[in-house]
Amino acid sequence: MSINRLTASKLLIGVLPALLILAASAVAMYKIKFLGYNLEAVTQSESYHLEMVMDFNGHSSPVEISMALPKSLPNQTVSDEAFGSEDLKFSFQKTGINRRGKWSSSSIEGKRQLNYTATIITKNIKYEIDSTVMLSQQIPNNAALYLLPDRMIQSEDPAINVLADSLHLSSDSSVLYNSKIIYEFATFGLKYVRYSGTIDAVTAYHLNEASCGGKSRIMAALARNLGIPARLVGGKILSSGQSKATHIWVEFFVNGYWVPFCPTNKYFAEIPSNYLILYYGEVPFITHTKDINFKYYFNLKKRLTSTVAGLNKLKKNPLDILNIWATFKKVAISLELLKIIIMLPIGILAVVFFRNIVGLETFGTFMPALIAIGFRDTGLWNGMLLFSLIMCFGSVVRIVLDKLHLLHTPRLAILLSTVVLFNLALTAVGVSLGFLNFARVALFPMIILTLTVERLSIITEESGIWNALRIALLTMIVASSSYAIMSSRFLQSIVITFPETILVVIAIYIYIGRYSGFRLIEFTRFKHLLVRS
Amino acid sequence: MALLDIFKKLPSKKGIIGINKRNLDLIYTHNKRTFFPNVDNKLLCKKVLKEHNIPVPKTLYVVDSPRMLKKWKPELASLNHFVIKPNRGFGGNGIKLIKRIDDIFYSSGEEITQDDINFHLQHICNGAFSIDNTSDTAYCEETITNHPELSLFTLDGQEGITDIRIIYQDNFPLMAMLRAPTKESDGKANLHQGGIGIGIDLHSSLTTNGCHKNNFITEHPDNKTVLKGHEIPFFQEMLEYGAKISDIVNLGYIGVDFVCDATQGALVLEVNARPGLNIQLANQDGLGTKIK
């Protein structure tokens, strides 16, 4: 290579990363300044895919199931609702401010599964209570309803009067002052206990302990006793996974607004971003015909649909990736796929880092990143478990196949087929045991698994089982790191909003691509040479 | 970024080359991709070297078609010793040493059948050991008998060949080492499989101390032979042969593997376009100090 070409290429390598970063920043600045892009629009709100699964067993008799359905409110939006009804009739019911769904049939024999799915975006709202609002505030008729005592919130019971007196609640003071005392008492004065049943306000007072419902009812009773309208709120605390539990908190009517308080999880005049409101008042979340062996659970999955919502208003400009994607949608490619594709260049940062800077040995160069994509459906821990299971199974099959003396390609084809069968079996077991995440193994990339089994077997043959297991472990470490990067919601938001980030990553790759220093493990490999003077 | 600079300066001060530096500053800059097949294809390489009067082990039989696979038995009927190799293999994978005693075949001390040999040939042809997993050619080569002066590094009664690796940059030898098998390496001289590396002084042709895995050693781990001070026979011839190869194969940075046969003397076993870095441990010195 001539000297001129060498210096020219060195110059290019010095300038190119700078140019890439400059270009990326310029595009991003333009988008922020002139197109109104901002990260907050995409990162602020959480988004969940909510699934409510109901199982029952009919005995040739009428069945009716009714469930409170969430609706869009200032703190939450509900979209993409879908109802699975099998052969039952589904209808909406409107009861006051609540919305319910009803499944019914005059005769059902055998097992049925009903479900309700929706995309939920919730956000945190904090309320500022005006300290000048007194108890004499104006109360409209629809709020005044919530001043009356009821069976569970016995606001005129002597016990509540005594409690109100002992707390020094004062009708001369502001709503804010009294709300604080009531909240402090329910939050810190009452011991928290998990009850499975329902406890009314007076019972909670006598026991001096309560669960979320009891704490909320005692707050409502004290508020109504003083003349502040108060109502219960039933909802769900959003977090990924399967669960049954619902939650209760309370709202006070202050100056035209319903202000939320949660004495259980300590939110004063605030609804946190993981609370989903399902219904108001003392109503059951679910009702169903007796003796049908009714069971239900929620299945929640965190998602980044917020990107779509946040960027919807920006969609019109031609620079936007979602806008470009909208055209692709015609061929039914999902946003989930967009995320995989767009996060891949960033996800392989882990692969490049561990290879060229740390020096870890893995199965194939990009194999860890591909395994990481597999983890996306199953979650990290389930994914690792399944991956190990499949590796063990595959290795056993590989040993048997080895005895048959088959040609290379047909042998790989058999290995792939058995891996597919094993996956199907795992899915079946997962579904029947109710581990839905486990069942998602069906989406694990089969060919990648097969090739990994093959590499594992060859390395075992050539340099022993321990070396193969060592490399398998290192592959897992790199794959998990890659997964962590690709599944980071923060990074996803950045890259989908500003795809030009990929140019910055390319600049990093150029920098690492010219790194001629030691890989970290070479410090141990050459340790004796290094300590020699 | 500053930390990476330290990773760079520390070894370069000591003249030690890491994989990143080898790839960037030696392989990519001296070896053009287009010429890699000149050495990765071992049969081609042997043929070209032979044309330039550089001695190589005799090729006995080449399996590059199903027809040739059928005919290997009668062809090799008269031979008691041969090695099966993949044409485009790497790292010593797929190489099988075959010995026949009383019409029974043995490999690595175990009895094997003709069907096993057949399967191995087929396996190689299917690309199981080739550098890019594409279909390959298998060939049989004559076995080498260690020169008596080198046999003191092999175990008594055990098979295994010692070879000599010399690294050249632009026809100029940088470093040399002798590689010898151990119990652990199962007769193979590959260092990553547990063989030992012994440095060779380029001027005196004498062995120096060596390495086993990543550690420095002064004697053979199995038979306790002192490593230092043995003269390598035919070493000057090896240096001369090797110095011509760069121009023949059009690669500037190469590792040439020689064997020293009891009757034929120095032979080139193969040429490597991506020679490893353990030669630094064998010589207990960095390659960086030798590079021009």
Short mmCIF file of N, CA, C and O in Angstrom, two decimals, chain A residues 27 39 50 92 121 140 226 304 310 391 394 420 456 530:
data_model
loop_
_atom_site.label_atom_id
_atom_site.label_comp_id
_atom_site.label_asym_id
_atom_site.label_seq_id
_atom_site.Cartn_x
_atom_site.Cartn_y
_atom_site.Cartn_z
N VAL A 27 -29.52 16.43 12.02
CA VAL A 27 -30.87 15.95 11.73
C VAL A 27 -31.73 16.01 12.99
O VAL A 27 -32.87 16.48 12.97
N LEU A 39 -38.44 14.00 23.31
CA LEU A 39 -38.39 12.65 23.86
C LEU A 39 -39.50 12.41 24.86
O LEU A 39 -40.00 11.30 24.99
N LEU A 50 -53.13 -5.28 28.20
CA LEU A 50 -53.86 -5.91 29.29
C LEU A 50 -54.72 -7.04 28.73
O LEU A 50 -55.39 -6.88 27.72
N PHE A 92 -72.47 -4.48 26.12
CA PHE A 92 -72.00 -3.45 27.05
C PHE A 92 -73.14 -3.05 27.97
O PHE A 92 -74.29 -3.04 27.57
N ILE A 121 -52.69 2.99 28.27
CA ILE A 121 -51.62 3.96 28.52
C ILE A 121 -52.03 4.78 29.73
O ILE A 121 -53.12 5.37 29.74
N PRO A 140 -72.00 20.26 43.59
CA PRO A 140 -73.10 20.00 42.65
C PRO A 140 -73.85 18.72 43.05
O PRO A 140 -73.34 17.92 43.83
N LEU A 226 -67.50 14.83 57.62
CA LEU A 226 -67.17 16.25 57.68
C LEU A 226 -67.93 17.08 56.64
O LEU A 226 -68.03 18.28 56.74
N LEU A 304 -44.19 -0.62 24.33
CA LEU A 304 -43.82 0.75 23.98
C LEU A 304 -44.80 1.32 22.96
O LEU A 304 -44.42 2.02 22.05
N GLY A 310 -47.46 9.01 21.33
CA GLY A 310 -46.70 10.24 21.50
C GLY A 310 -46.35 10.90 20.20
O GLY A 310 -46.28 12.12 20.10
N MET A 391 -30.76 -26.56 24.57
CA MET A 391 -29.37 -26.95 24.32
C MET A 391 -29.13 -28.38 24.83
O MET A 391 -28.49 -29.18 24.15
N GLY A 394 -31.02 -30.80 22.57
CA GLY A 394 -30.36 -30.87 21.26
C GLY A 394 -29.08 -31.67 21.32
O GLY A 394 -28.77 -32.45 20.42
N VAL A 420 -37.66 -28.30 16.75
CA VAL A 420 -39.02 -27.77 16.55
C VAL A 420 -40.04 -28.58 17.36
O VAL A 420 -40.88 -28.02 18.07
N LEU A 456 -22.11 -26.19 19.63
CA LEU A 456 -21.86 -26.72 20.97
C LEU A 456 -21.29 -28.14 20.87
O LEU A 456 -20.31 -28.48 21.53
N LEU A 530 3.99 -9.59 30.09
CA LEU A 530 3.80 -8.20 30.54
C LEU A 530 4.66 -7.88 31.76
O LEU A 530 5.19 -6.78 31.85
#
